[in-house]
C-alpha angles and dihedrals in degrees: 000000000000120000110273095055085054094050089050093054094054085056091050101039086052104037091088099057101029134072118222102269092044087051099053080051091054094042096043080043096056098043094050095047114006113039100088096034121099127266100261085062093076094083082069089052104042093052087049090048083063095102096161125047091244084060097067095070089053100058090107093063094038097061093045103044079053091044089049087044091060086050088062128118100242095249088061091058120091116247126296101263082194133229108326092188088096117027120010117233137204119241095194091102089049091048095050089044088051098039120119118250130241101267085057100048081050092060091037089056093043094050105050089046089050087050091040091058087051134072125258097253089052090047083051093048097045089034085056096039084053095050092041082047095053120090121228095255092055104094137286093222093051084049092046100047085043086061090051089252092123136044104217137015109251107197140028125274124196120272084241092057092047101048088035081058099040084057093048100047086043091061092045085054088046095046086045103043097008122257091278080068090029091064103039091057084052094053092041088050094048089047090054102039089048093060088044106053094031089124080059120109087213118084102220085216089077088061086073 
């Protein structure tokens, strides 16, 4: 992989757990200190990518959300933010590009209320039957973020994905607590993310 897709794929394995200016850090960083080293070297530069003190619990994602991005085909990396050993640049444009829109931060609000209202044993269960449910061409960051390596989702899925998901993760949760329980997490979730994401353009309601 040259540089610039490996570049790229610092940007995208850190997106998730870093804000803009913290990124432009991580990726001058790399490219000063890291970028011709060998691949062992990243858990240097992970821990020194740990820029808040909440960060430093996270290292382990981290590393490994860098180490899957340099496993992507090329079309599933961010854009290039180009060299920042001259000029710095800005990546608000890039975020905003690669931002998810409203019908995914929707999901991504429903679902984590509907796994925060269940034990850990039933989240493992519905976050496996998801992943299993997933096919190979649907996005490593969505898989990722689905098996709790990410923090937030960092680009847009299709209304069809995201309600094919909700309904998959509803019957988990029916086969697990029955679908009584079942009904009233769901009703718990949709009252929560709807609060939540009540600045949003997107009903949850249209995720059902």
């Amino acid at each position: 992989m040259d540089i610039v897709l490996r570049r790229r794929a610092v940007l995208t394995g850190l997106r998730p757990f870093l804000d803009d200016e913290e990124l432009l850090s991580a990726v001058s960083l790399w490219e000063r200190g890291y970028a011709h080293q060998p691949s062992f070297a990243l858990s240097g530069f992970i821990s020194r990518c740990c820029f808040r003190a909440e960060l430093k619990a996270q290292r382990g994602q981290m590393l490994r959300a860098v180490v899957s991005a340099m496993e992507l085909p090329e079309a599933q990396l961010l854009p290039d933010p180009g060299s920042l050993g001259g000029d710095t640049i800005s990546l608000g444009a890039q975020a905003a590009a690669t931002k998810p829109d409203e019908q995914t931060r929707m999901f991504a609000l429903l679902l984590a209320a509907m796994l925060a209202n269940l034990d850990a044993r039933t989240e493992g269960t519905i976050r496996g039957r998801l992943l299993t449910h997933l096919k190979a061409d649907e996005g490593q960051g969505l898989r990722d973020w689905l098996a709790g390596h990410g923090t937030e989702l960092s680009q847009s899925y299709s209304l069809a994905l995201l309600r094919d998901l909700i309904n998959q993760a509803y019957v988990a949760m029916c086969e697990a607590l029955g679908p009584v329980k079942a009904d009233q997490v769901l009703a718990q979730a949709i009252r929560q993310a709807d609060a939540q994401g009540a600045r949003l353009g997107f009903r949850v309601h249209d995720l059902l």
